Short mmCIF file of C-alpha atoms and ligand atoms in Angstrom, two decimals:
data_model
loop_
_atom_site.label_atom_id
_atom_site.label_comp_id
_atom_site.label_asym_id
_atom_site.label_seq_id
_atom_site.Cartn_x
_atom_site.Cartn_y
_atom_site.Cartn_z
CA MET A 1 -0.10 12.80 -8.18
CA SER A 2 2.05 10.42 -6.19
CA ALA A 3 1.49 9.93 -2.49
CA THR A 4 5.10 10.81 -2.04
CA ALA A 5 4.49 14.33 -3.32
CA THR A 6 2.42 15.44 -0.32
CA THR A 7 3.51 17.25 2.80
CA GLN A 8 5.23 15.10 5.41
CA VAL A 9 3.52 14.91 8.79
CA PHE A 10 5.13 11.73 10.11
CA PRO A 11 8.35 9.90 9.13
CA THR A 12 8.44 8.19 5.74
CA PHE A 13 7.85 4.44 5.67
CA ALA A 14 11.51 3.94 4.78
CA GLU A 15 12.38 5.58 8.11
CA VAL A 16 9.65 3.61 9.89
CA TYR A 17 11.18 0.39 8.55
CA GLN A 18 14.65 1.35 9.77
CA GLY A 19 13.38 1.99 13.30
CA PHE A 20 11.24 -1.14 13.30
CA ALA A 21 14.12 -3.33 12.13
CA GLY A 22 16.11 -2.11 15.14
CA GLN A 23 13.30 -3.10 17.51
CA ILE A 24 13.01 -6.56 15.94
CA GLY A 25 16.71 -7.12 16.56
CA MET A 26 16.12 -6.83 20.31
CA LEU A 27 13.32 -9.39 20.46
CA ARG A 28 15.60 -12.42 20.66
CA GLU A 29 17.00 -11.32 24.01
CA MET A 30 13.50 -10.87 25.39
CA ALA A 31 12.34 -14.41 24.59
CA PRO A 32 11.28 -16.66 27.49
CA THR A 33 13.17 -19.89 28.17
CA PRO A 34 11.43 -23.31 28.49
CA THR A 35 9.83 -23.93 31.87
CA LYS A 36 8.74 -27.58 31.52
CA SER A 37 10.68 -30.83 31.41
CA ASP A 38 11.50 -32.33 27.99
CA ASP A 39 8.99 -35.13 28.61
CA GLN A 40 6.23 -32.65 29.39
CA ARG A 41 7.08 -30.60 26.30
CA LEU A 42 6.98 -33.65 24.03
CA GLN A 43 3.75 -34.95 25.54
CA GLY A 44 2.20 -31.50 25.30
CA ALA A 45 3.04 -31.29 21.60
CA VAL A 46 1.69 -34.75 20.83
CA ASP A 47 -1.48 -34.14 22.88
CA THR A 48 -2.06 -30.85 21.05
CA LEU A 49 -1.92 -32.57 17.67
CA ILE A 50 -4.25 -35.32 18.87
CA GLU A 51 -6.70 -32.73 20.17
CA GLU A 52 -6.64 -30.58 17.04
CA THR A 53 -6.92 -33.40 14.51
CA ASN A 54 -10.42 -33.74 13.16
CA ALA A 55 -11.75 -35.46 10.05
CA GLY A 56 -10.44 -32.75 7.71
CA GLU A 57 -6.88 -32.95 9.03
CA ALA A 58 -6.99 -36.76 8.99
CA VAL A 59 -8.07 -36.78 5.33
CA TRP A 60 -5.30 -34.36 4.37
CA LEU A 61 -2.70 -36.39 6.24
CA GLU A 62 -3.90 -39.64 4.67
CA SER A 63 -4.36 -38.40 1.13
CA CYS A 64 -0.97 -37.04 0.06
CA ILE A 65 0.11 -39.11 -2.94
CA HIS A 66 3.60 -37.58 -2.99
CA CYS A 67 3.15 -36.38 -6.53
CA GLY A 68 5.40 -33.37 -5.83
CA GLN A 69 3.24 -30.87 -7.69
CA CYS A 70 3.20 -28.56 -4.70
CA THR A 71 6.99 -28.32 -4.61
CA SER A 72 7.57 -25.70 -7.26
CA ALA A 73 4.49 -23.74 -6.10
CA CYS A 74 6.27 -22.84 -2.85
CA HIS A 75 8.40 -19.71 -2.93
CA TYR A 76 10.74 -21.07 -0.25
CA PHE A 77 11.54 -24.10 -2.35
CA GLN A 78 11.94 -21.83 -5.36
CA ALA A 79 14.25 -19.61 -3.32
CA LEU A 80 16.82 -22.20 -2.31
CA GLY A 81 15.97 -25.23 -4.46
CA ASP A 82 16.31 -27.46 -1.41
CA ALA A 83 13.90 -30.42 -1.34
CA LYS A 84 13.47 -30.11 2.41
CA TYR A 85 11.36 -26.99 1.76
CA ALA A 86 8.84 -28.89 -0.38
CA PRO A 87 5.36 -28.37 1.14
CA MET A 88 4.73 -32.11 1.54
CA ARG A 89 7.84 -32.38 3.78
CA LYS A 90 6.31 -29.85 6.19
CA MET A 91 3.63 -32.41 7.08
CA ASP A 92 5.99 -35.31 7.79
CA LEU A 93 6.18 -35.00 11.56
CA TYR A 94 2.45 -34.33 11.93
CA ARG A 95 1.79 -37.42 9.78
CA ARG A 96 4.07 -39.52 11.98
CA VAL A 97 2.20 -38.43 15.11
CA TYR A 98 -1.12 -38.97 13.37
CA ARG A 99 -0.18 -42.46 12.23
CA ARG A 100 1.12 -43.59 15.62
CA GLU A 101 -1.55 -41.94 17.78
CA ILE A 102 -4.78 -41.50 15.82
CA SER A 103 -4.98 -43.42 12.56
CA PRO A 104 -7.07 -46.63 12.39
CA LEU A 105 -3.82 -48.55 11.72
CA ARG A 106 -1.93 -47.00 14.65
CA TRP A 107 -1.23 -50.45 16.13
CA LEU A 108 0.67 -51.30 12.94
CA HIS A 109 2.46 -47.94 12.65
CA ARG A 110 3.66 -48.29 16.24
CA LEU A 111 5.30 -51.58 15.27
CA VAL A 112 7.10 -50.27 12.21
CA THR A 113 7.90 -46.60 12.94
CA LYS A 114 10.18 -44.90 15.44
CA ALA A 115 8.62 -43.15 18.41
CA VAL A 116 8.49 -39.37 18.06
CA GLU A 117 10.98 -37.45 20.21
CA LEU A 118 11.32 -33.82 21.27
CA ALA A 119 14.33 -33.59 18.94
CA ASP A 120 11.97 -34.27 16.01
CA PHE A 121 9.95 -31.19 16.94
CA GLU A 122 13.18 -29.19 17.34
CA ASP A 123 14.29 -30.27 13.86
CA ALA A 124 10.92 -29.24 12.43
CA VAL A 125 11.08 -25.62 13.64
CA PRO A 126 12.68 -24.29 10.42
CA LEU A 127 9.95 -26.00 8.38
CA ILE A 128 7.03 -24.90 10.49
CA TYR A 129 8.04 -21.29 11.12
CA ASP A 130 10.93 -20.12 8.89
CA SER A 131 9.76 -21.68 5.64
CA CYS A 132 5.97 -21.62 5.67
CA SER A 133 4.14 -18.33 5.52
CA GLU A 134 0.86 -20.26 5.45
CA CYS A 135 0.23 -18.63 2.09
CA GLY A 136 -1.85 -21.48 0.61
CA ARG A 137 -0.27 -21.34 -2.85
CA CYS A 138 0.65 -25.05 -2.74
CA THR A 139 -3.00 -25.94 -2.18
CA MET A 140 -3.91 -24.27 -5.49
CA VAL A 141 -1.98 -26.95 -7.38
CA CYS A 142 -2.47 -29.97 -5.13
CA PRO A 143 -4.64 -32.58 -6.87
CA MET A 144 -5.87 -33.75 -3.46
CA GLY A 145 -6.69 -30.26 -2.23
CA ILE A 146 -4.46 -30.62 0.80
CA ASP A 147 -4.32 -27.44 2.87
CA THR A 148 -0.70 -27.51 4.00
CA ALA A 149 -1.04 -24.06 5.55
CA SER A 150 -3.69 -25.31 7.97
CA LEU A 151 -1.62 -28.36 8.87
CA VAL A 152 1.37 -26.12 9.48
CA HIS A 153 -0.80 -23.99 11.73
CA HIS A 154 -1.64 -27.06 13.85
CA MET A 155 2.08 -27.82 14.01
CA ARG A 156 2.68 -24.28 15.28
CA SER A 157 0.14 -24.99 17.98
CA ALA A 158 2.12 -28.11 18.94
CA MET A 159 5.30 -26.04 18.96
CA VAL A 160 3.76 -23.73 21.58
CA ALA A 161 3.19 -26.76 23.81
CA ALA A 162 6.76 -27.93 23.10
CA GLU A 163 8.05 -24.43 24.01
CA LEU A 164 9.77 -24.26 20.64
CA VAL A 165 8.31 -21.02 19.27
CA PRO A 166 11.11 -18.99 17.65
CA PRO A 167 12.42 -16.34 20.06
CA GLU A 168 11.03 -13.30 18.23
CA LEU A 169 7.47 -14.69 18.12
CA ALA A 170 7.84 -16.08 21.66
CA ALA A 171 8.79 -12.63 23.00
CA LEU A 172 5.85 -10.94 21.28
CA ARG A 173 3.50 -13.72 22.35
CA MET A 174 4.48 -13.13 25.96
CA GLU A 175 4.07 -9.36 25.60
CA GLN A 176 0.60 -9.76 24.13
CA LEU A 177 -0.33 -12.38 26.73
CA HIS A 178 0.60 -10.09 29.61
CA GLN A 179 0.04 -6.57 28.22
CA GLY A 180 -2.71 -7.22 25.66
CA THR A 181 -0.73 -5.54 22.92
CA VAL A 182 2.76 -5.56 21.34
CA PHE A 183 5.79 -3.41 20.55
CA GLY A 184 5.06 -1.25 23.59
CA SER A 185 1.74 -0.08 22.22
CA SER A 186 -1.13 0.64 24.64
CA PRO A 187 -4.41 2.59 25.00
CA GLU A 188 -2.23 5.56 26.06
CA ALA A 189 -0.20 5.24 22.83
CA LEU A 190 -3.48 5.30 20.90
CA LYS A 191 -4.65 8.42 22.76
CA ASN A 192 -1.26 10.08 22.14
CA MET A 193 -1.43 9.25 18.43
CA VAL A 194 -4.98 10.61 18.19
CA ASP A 195 -3.83 13.87 19.87
CA THR A 196 -0.72 14.07 17.68
CA ILE A 197 -2.75 13.62 14.49
CA ARG A 198 -5.12 16.37 15.57
CA GLU A 199 -2.23 18.74 16.40
CA ARG A 200 -0.04 18.02 13.37
CA ALA A 201 -2.60 17.37 10.65
CA GLY A 202 -5.79 18.96 11.97
CA VAL A 203 -7.66 15.67 11.57
CA ASP A 204 -10.10 14.55 14.27
CA ILE A 205 -10.38 10.91 15.25
CA PRO A 206 -13.57 9.98 17.15
CA LEU A 207 -11.96 7.94 19.91
CA ASP A 208 -14.20 5.88 22.21
CA LYS A 209 -17.59 7.00 20.96
CA GLU A 210 -20.49 5.34 22.76
CA SER A 211 -21.98 4.10 19.52
CA ALA A 212 -20.91 4.07 15.89
CA GLU A 213 -21.85 2.31 12.68
CA VAL A 214 -18.24 1.47 11.86
CA MET A 215 -15.55 0.43 14.32
CA VAL A 216 -12.01 0.60 12.98
CA LEU A 217 -9.00 -1.32 14.24
CA SER A 218 -5.46 0.00 14.22
CA SER A 219 -2.20 -1.80 14.86
CA ALA A 220 0.84 -1.44 17.07
CA VAL A 221 3.01 -0.57 14.09
CA ASP A 222 0.70 2.32 13.20
CA LEU A 223 0.56 3.56 16.77
CA VAL A 224 4.20 3.42 17.76
CA ALA A 225 5.92 3.91 14.41
CA ASN A 226 3.80 4.75 11.38
CA GLY A 227 1.37 7.55 12.19
CA ASN A 228 0.54 7.86 8.51
CA GLY A 229 -1.58 4.70 8.59
CA LEU A 230 -4.06 5.94 11.18
CA LEU A 231 -3.99 9.46 9.75
CA ALA A 232 -4.87 8.14 6.30
CA THR A 233 -7.66 5.98 7.73
CA ALA A 234 -9.11 8.95 9.60
CA ARG A 235 -9.02 11.18 6.54
CA ILE A 236 -10.86 8.59 4.47
CA MET A 237 -13.50 7.93 7.15
CA ASN A 238 -14.12 11.65 7.56
CA HIS A 239 -14.18 12.09 3.77
CA ILE A 240 -16.99 9.57 3.34
CA SER A 241 -18.80 11.03 6.38
CA VAL A 242 -19.30 7.68 8.02
CA ASP A 243 -20.25 7.39 11.70
CA TRP A 244 -17.09 5.71 13.00
CA THR A 245 -14.98 5.19 16.06
CA ILE A 246 -11.86 3.51 17.30
CA CYS A 247 -11.96 1.93 20.77
CA SER A 248 -9.13 2.08 23.26
CA ASP A 249 -10.21 -1.27 24.71
CA GLY A 250 -10.20 -3.08 21.36
CA PHE A 251 -7.95 -1.51 18.76
CA GLU A 252 -5.09 -3.95 18.17
CA SER A 253 -5.20 -5.83 14.87
CA ALA A 254 -2.04 -7.87 15.41
CA ASN A 255 -2.58 -11.32 16.93
CA PHE A 256 0.51 -13.20 18.07
CA GLY A 257 -1.69 -16.05 19.24
CA LEU A 258 -2.40 -16.86 15.61
CA LEU A 259 1.17 -16.25 14.48
CA SER A 260 2.86 -18.28 17.21
CA GLY A 261 0.21 -21.02 17.28
CA ASP A 262 -1.20 -20.20 20.73
CA MET A 263 -4.92 -20.91 20.34
CA SER A 264 -5.93 -19.51 23.73
CA LEU A 265 -4.07 -16.23 23.09
CA TRP A 266 -5.63 -16.08 19.62
CA LYS A 267 -9.07 -16.13 21.28
CA LYS A 268 -8.05 -13.92 24.23
CA GLN A 269 -6.81 -11.24 21.86
CA SER A 270 -9.97 -11.35 19.73
CA ASP A 271 -12.49 -11.17 22.60
CA PRO A 272 -12.03 -7.48 23.58
CA ILE A 273 -12.39 -6.44 19.94
CA VAL A 274 -15.65 -8.36 19.60
CA ALA A 275 -16.89 -6.98 22.95
CA ALA A 276 -16.08 -3.40 21.94
CA ALA A 277 -17.77 -3.80 18.54
CA LYS A 278 -20.89 -5.17 20.25
CA ARG A 279 -20.89 -2.38 22.84
CA VAL A 280 -20.75 0.42 20.26
CA LYS A 281 -23.37 -1.46 18.19
CA ALA A 282 -21.11 -1.43 15.14
CA LYS A 283 -22.55 -2.78 11.93
CA THR A 284 -19.10 -3.10 10.38
CA LEU A 285 -15.71 -3.87 11.89
CA VAL A 286 -12.90 -2.65 9.64
CA ILE A 287 -9.63 -4.51 10.12
CA ALA A 288 -6.53 -2.37 9.57
CA GLU A 289 -3.98 -3.14 6.85
CA CYS A 290 -2.50 -6.07 8.74
CA GLY A 291 -2.80 -9.26 6.68
CA HIS A 292 -2.86 -11.90 9.39
CA ALA A 293 -5.35 -9.84 11.42
CA TYR A 294 -8.00 -10.73 8.85
CA PRO A 295 -7.94 -14.52 9.43
CA ALA A 296 -7.30 -13.87 13.13
CA LEU A 297 -10.79 -12.39 13.33
CA ARG A 298 -12.71 -13.37 10.22
CA TRP A 299 -11.72 -17.04 10.26
CA ASN A 300 -11.28 -17.43 14.01
CA PRO A 301 -12.87 -20.86 14.67
CA MET A 302 -13.51 -19.88 18.29
CA LEU A 303 -15.58 -16.77 17.48
CA ARG A 304 -18.38 -18.17 15.34
CA SER A 305 -18.01 -14.99 13.31
CA GLY A 306 -21.05 -15.73 11.16
CA ALA A 307 -23.25 -15.35 14.25
CA LEU A 308 -21.82 -11.97 15.28
CA PRO A 309 -24.07 -8.89 14.95
CA PHE A 310 -21.58 -7.07 12.73
CA GLU A 311 -19.76 -7.71 9.48
CA MET A 312 -15.97 -7.91 9.39
CA MET A 313 -14.16 -6.34 6.48
CA TYR A 314 -10.54 -5.94 5.67
CA MET A 315 -9.47 -2.36 4.95
CA SER A 316 -9.05 -3.05 1.24
CA GLU A 317 -12.55 -4.57 1.10
CA PHE A 318 -14.05 -1.59 2.89
CA LEU A 319 -12.26 0.88 0.60
CA GLY A 320 -13.29 -1.11 -2.46
CA LYS A 321 -16.95 -1.07 -1.44
CA GLN A 322 -16.76 2.71 -0.90
CA ALA A 323 -15.17 3.12 -4.33
CA GLN A 324 -17.77 0.87 -5.96
CA ALA A 325 -20.54 2.93 -4.30
CA GLY A 326 -19.00 6.14 -5.66
CA LYS A 327 -18.30 7.49 -2.19
CA LEU A 328 -14.57 7.99 -2.68
CA ARG A 329 -13.80 11.09 -4.73
CA LEU A 330 -10.26 10.52 -5.90
CA LYS A 331 -7.78 12.38 -8.08
CA PRO A 332 -6.14 10.39 -10.87
CA MET A 333 -2.80 8.85 -10.00
CA GLU A 334 0.23 9.13 -12.21
CA GLY A 335 2.50 6.34 -13.38
CA LYS A 336 2.11 2.65 -13.99
CA VAL A 337 1.23 0.58 -10.94
CA THR A 338 0.87 -3.07 -9.97
CA PHE A 339 -0.92 -4.62 -6.99
CA HIS A 340 0.43 -7.27 -4.63
CA ASP A 341 -2.37 -9.48 -3.25
CA PRO A 342 -1.65 -10.29 0.41
CA CYS A 343 -2.00 -14.07 0.79
CA LYS A 344 -4.23 -13.87 3.86
CA THR A 345 -6.77 -11.47 2.37
CA GLY A 346 -6.44 -12.55 -1.26
CA ARG A 347 -5.93 -16.26 -1.81
CA ARG A 348 -7.19 -17.09 1.69
CA GLY A 349 -9.73 -14.28 1.93
CA GLY A 350 -11.10 -13.59 -1.54
CA ALA A 351 -10.54 -9.81 -1.51
CA PHE A 352 -9.26 -9.46 -5.08
CA ASP A 353 -11.63 -7.07 -6.82
CA GLU A 354 -12.09 -4.52 -4.03
CA PRO A 355 -8.51 -3.16 -3.88
CA ARG A 356 -8.49 -3.02 -7.68
CA SER A 357 -11.74 -1.02 -7.57
CA VAL A 358 -9.95 1.60 -5.48
CA LEU A 359 -7.09 1.82 -7.98
CA LYS A 360 -9.64 2.04 -10.78
CA ALA A 361 -11.32 4.95 -8.99
CA MET A 362 -7.93 6.70 -9.16
CA ASN A 363 -7.83 5.95 -12.87
CA ALA A 364 -4.64 4.02 -12.21
CA ASP A 365 -2.68 2.44 -15.05
CA LEU A 366 -2.79 -1.00 -13.39
CA VAL A 367 -0.62 -3.75 -14.85
CA GLU A 368 -0.99 -7.19 -13.32
CA MET A 369 1.99 -9.35 -12.41
CA PRO A 370 2.33 -12.63 -14.38
CA ASN A 371 1.11 -14.42 -11.24
CA HIS A 372 -1.63 -12.48 -9.51
CA LYS A 373 -4.83 -12.95 -7.53
CA GLU A 374 -5.10 -16.67 -6.56
CA TYR A 375 -1.64 -17.44 -7.95
CA ASN A 376 0.14 -14.41 -6.53
CA TRP A 377 3.55 -15.24 -5.07
CA CYS A 378 3.84 -14.57 -1.35
CA CYS A 379 6.39 -11.81 -0.63
CA GLY A 380 8.11 -14.22 1.78
CA GLY A 381 7.46 -12.32 5.01
CA GLY A 382 3.98 -13.51 6.02
CA ALA A 383 2.84 -15.44 9.12
CA GLY A 384 5.46 -13.68 11.25
CA ILE A 385 8.42 -14.71 9.07
CA PHE A 386 9.35 -11.07 8.55
CA LEU A 387 10.37 -11.00 12.23
CA LEU A 388 12.55 -14.13 12.25
CA ALA A 389 16.31 -13.67 12.02
CA ASP A 390 16.78 -17.38 11.24
CA ALA A 391 14.57 -16.97 8.16
CA THR A 392 16.54 -14.08 6.67
CA GLU A 393 18.11 -16.00 3.79
CA LEU A 394 14.85 -17.75 2.85
CA ARG A 395 12.95 -14.48 3.06
CA ASP A 396 15.45 -12.45 1.07
CA GLU A 397 15.92 -15.07 -1.64
CA SER A 398 12.20 -15.67 -2.05
CA PHE A 399 11.60 -11.92 -2.32
CA LYS A 400 13.63 -11.99 -5.53
CA ILE A 401 10.69 -13.83 -7.14
CA LYS A 402 8.58 -10.81 -6.25
CA ILE A 403 11.13 -8.42 -7.69
CA ARG A 404 11.09 -10.34 -10.97
CA GLU A 405 7.28 -10.39 -11.07
CA VAL A 406 6.98 -6.66 -10.41
CA ASP A 407 9.80 -5.76 -12.81
CA GLU A 408 8.06 -7.69 -15.55
CA THR A 409 5.07 -5.34 -15.34
CA GLY A 410 7.18 -2.26 -16.00
CA ALA A 411 5.31 -0.53 -13.15
CA ASP A 412 6.80 2.42 -11.31
CA SER A 413 5.24 1.40 -8.04
CA VAL A 414 3.73 -1.59 -6.28
CA VAL A 415 0.73 -1.16 -4.02
CA VAL A 416 0.30 -3.43 -1.00
CA SER A 417 -2.45 -3.55 1.60
CA CYS A 418 -0.76 -5.39 4.44
CA ALA A 419 1.69 -3.89 6.93
CA SER A 420 3.74 -7.09 7.08
CA CYS A 421 4.03 -7.29 3.27
CA ARG A 422 4.91 -3.61 3.23
CA LEU A 423 7.71 -4.05 5.77
CA ASN A 424 9.04 -7.01 3.82
CA PHE A 425 8.84 -5.10 0.53
CA GLU A 426 10.61 -2.15 2.12
CA SER A 427 13.31 -4.48 3.44
CA GLY A 428 13.71 -6.04 -0.01
CA ARG A 429 13.63 -2.65 -1.71
CA GLN A 430 16.43 -1.30 0.47
CA LYS A 431 18.57 -4.45 0.38
CA ASN A 432 18.33 -4.76 -3.41
CA HIS A 433 18.50 -1.03 -4.22
CA TRP A 434 15.26 -1.61 -6.07
CA ASP A 435 13.93 1.40 -7.93
CA LYS A 436 10.23 0.82 -7.22
CA ARG A 437 8.01 2.79 -4.89
CA VAL A 438 6.09 0.68 -2.38
CA GLU A 439 2.74 2.20 -1.50
CA SER A 440 0.09 1.30 1.06
CA LEU A 441 -3.42 1.20 -0.42
CA VAL A 442 -4.97 3.15 2.45
CA GLU A 443 -2.28 5.84 2.42
CA LEU A 444 -2.34 6.09 -1.35
CA THR A 445 -6.12 6.50 -1.24
CA ALA A 446 -5.91 9.24 1.40
CA ALA A 447 -3.27 11.05 -0.64
CA HIS A 448 -5.64 11.18 -3.62
CA LEU A 449 -8.81 12.37 -1.91
CA ILE A 450 -10.54 15.26 -3.65
CA ASP A 451 -11.97 18.16 -1.66
CA ASP A 452 -9.77 17.39 1.26
CA ASP A 453 -7.11 20.03 1.59
CA VAL A 454 -5.47 18.64 4.72
CA ALA A 455 -1.98 17.52 3.77
CA VAL A 456 -0.94 13.97 4.48
CA ALA A 457 2.44 12.41 4.90
CA PRO A 458 4.02 10.15 2.29
CA ALA A 459 2.34 6.79 2.00
CA ALA A 460 5.38 4.91 0.88
CA GLY A 461 9.04 4.37 1.33
CA ALA A 462 10.18 6.60 -1.51
CA ALA A 463 12.68 5.11 -3.87
CA SER A 464 16.12 6.17 -2.83
S1 SF4 B 501 0.64 -31.72 -4.44
FE1 SF4 B 501 -0.66 -32.51 -2.78
S2 SF4 B 501 -0.68 -34.72 -3.09
FE2 SF4 B 501 1.03 -33.94 -4.33
S3 SF4 B 501 2.82 -34.05 -2.95
FE3 SF4 B 501 1.96 -32.02 -2.68
S4 SF4 B 501 0.58 -32.23 -0.92
FE4 SF4 B 501 1.00 -34.31 -1.67
S1 SF4 B 502 1.51 -22.65 2.37
FE1 SF4 B 502 2.86 -21.38 1.07
S2 SF4 B 502 4.78 -21.22 2.22
FE2 SF4 B 502 3.60 -22.94 3.12
S3 SF4 B 502 4.32 -24.75 2.06
FE3 SF4 B 502 2.53 -24.03 0.92
S4 SF4 B 502 3.37 -22.69 -0.70
FE4 SF4 B 502 4.99 -22.99 0.83
#
């Protein structure tokens, strides 16, 4: 049975995408304008890089041998064939700052290199935001093990200080800074969605329980646009009879601190989630299908996550562990399927086997793409790039790699477990009149539950 064959409770994901794309278009007008002088912005950017450069960053900046192996590993270079998109080029400005300000030979570099200007940071914006999804694929082939994605993240941090964050991310950063959430979502929107799910689908969501073994996060996209995501999550949690809750003071997976490069917002946005999980005495925190939300919490250097009294799991990991424990009773799924590993939870998170365990529990005819798991190609929309109008060509052209990879499997559908990947796939599917179904792992799982006769809406944007 396909997820698309079930009764519709909320709009299809194809409709969700259409509405969401309209909202994104308005973000540019909502972006803040710079408030500091050019000198302050430049100094702020340089100071940020000095502050964030530790031994690891210094080694990476020193050790590039310009061998060029990373170049063809990057989907943005592959997309346009322009050498400026080579991963090693994305470190150039950081290296210049490092050499002039921090390196042991800075006295020499100051004599022989040009001082860094604000215009250099302006010129670097397309490299730091539009053409690096921080996917980590280039690191897989780098003989020196240089983590370009991490260096790009530090550059994003500098861009915040330079007030050069692209307008879409800047607008959402400001919304999250002031409202605590994004896209107009709120605790009231969560309560409304919980009530709507109960009324339309007859599924109860234990909102704001005093204590629970499992605390689940949602996301703004699920609350304001895609009710199917939270509905599917609730159906699975109820199916496995776990003691769970969702908290109205810590539900938002999305973190525009991480995406923009704003370290203090990254922490500020994570704190209420951690506080809520501690308060309800959760043993497990399940992070919704929102790829960047996983590193935002799991790898947040300011949280000391290893010392927290609960375990963090991405949704696909949680589902996989339930499948491996035999707790998910699933009907077999029809058709050939392939799985897209989200960069942040796969290559940079290690969750490869768990989502495949869920598909196996559905007896799925899984065919892997030529490049999968650690070598999976990014879909092109990660790290906030899906939202950036200036990145449209890079994003659309790089998605063609994904189309080729999926087509080569002969699969009827591709399963994703990240809302950002899913939006980007849906965009690519519609723009290219692609005949594949794009399914969310959590919605697909809910649509195949046995002994659960509550109908659920389609999990995917059905092929048109
Ligand atoms: S593969 Fe590594 S060492 Fe070679 S150019 Fe790229 S970053 Fe530098
Ligand atoms: S991290 Fe990914 S997107 Fe960024 S330079 Fe490397 S391969 Fe390209």
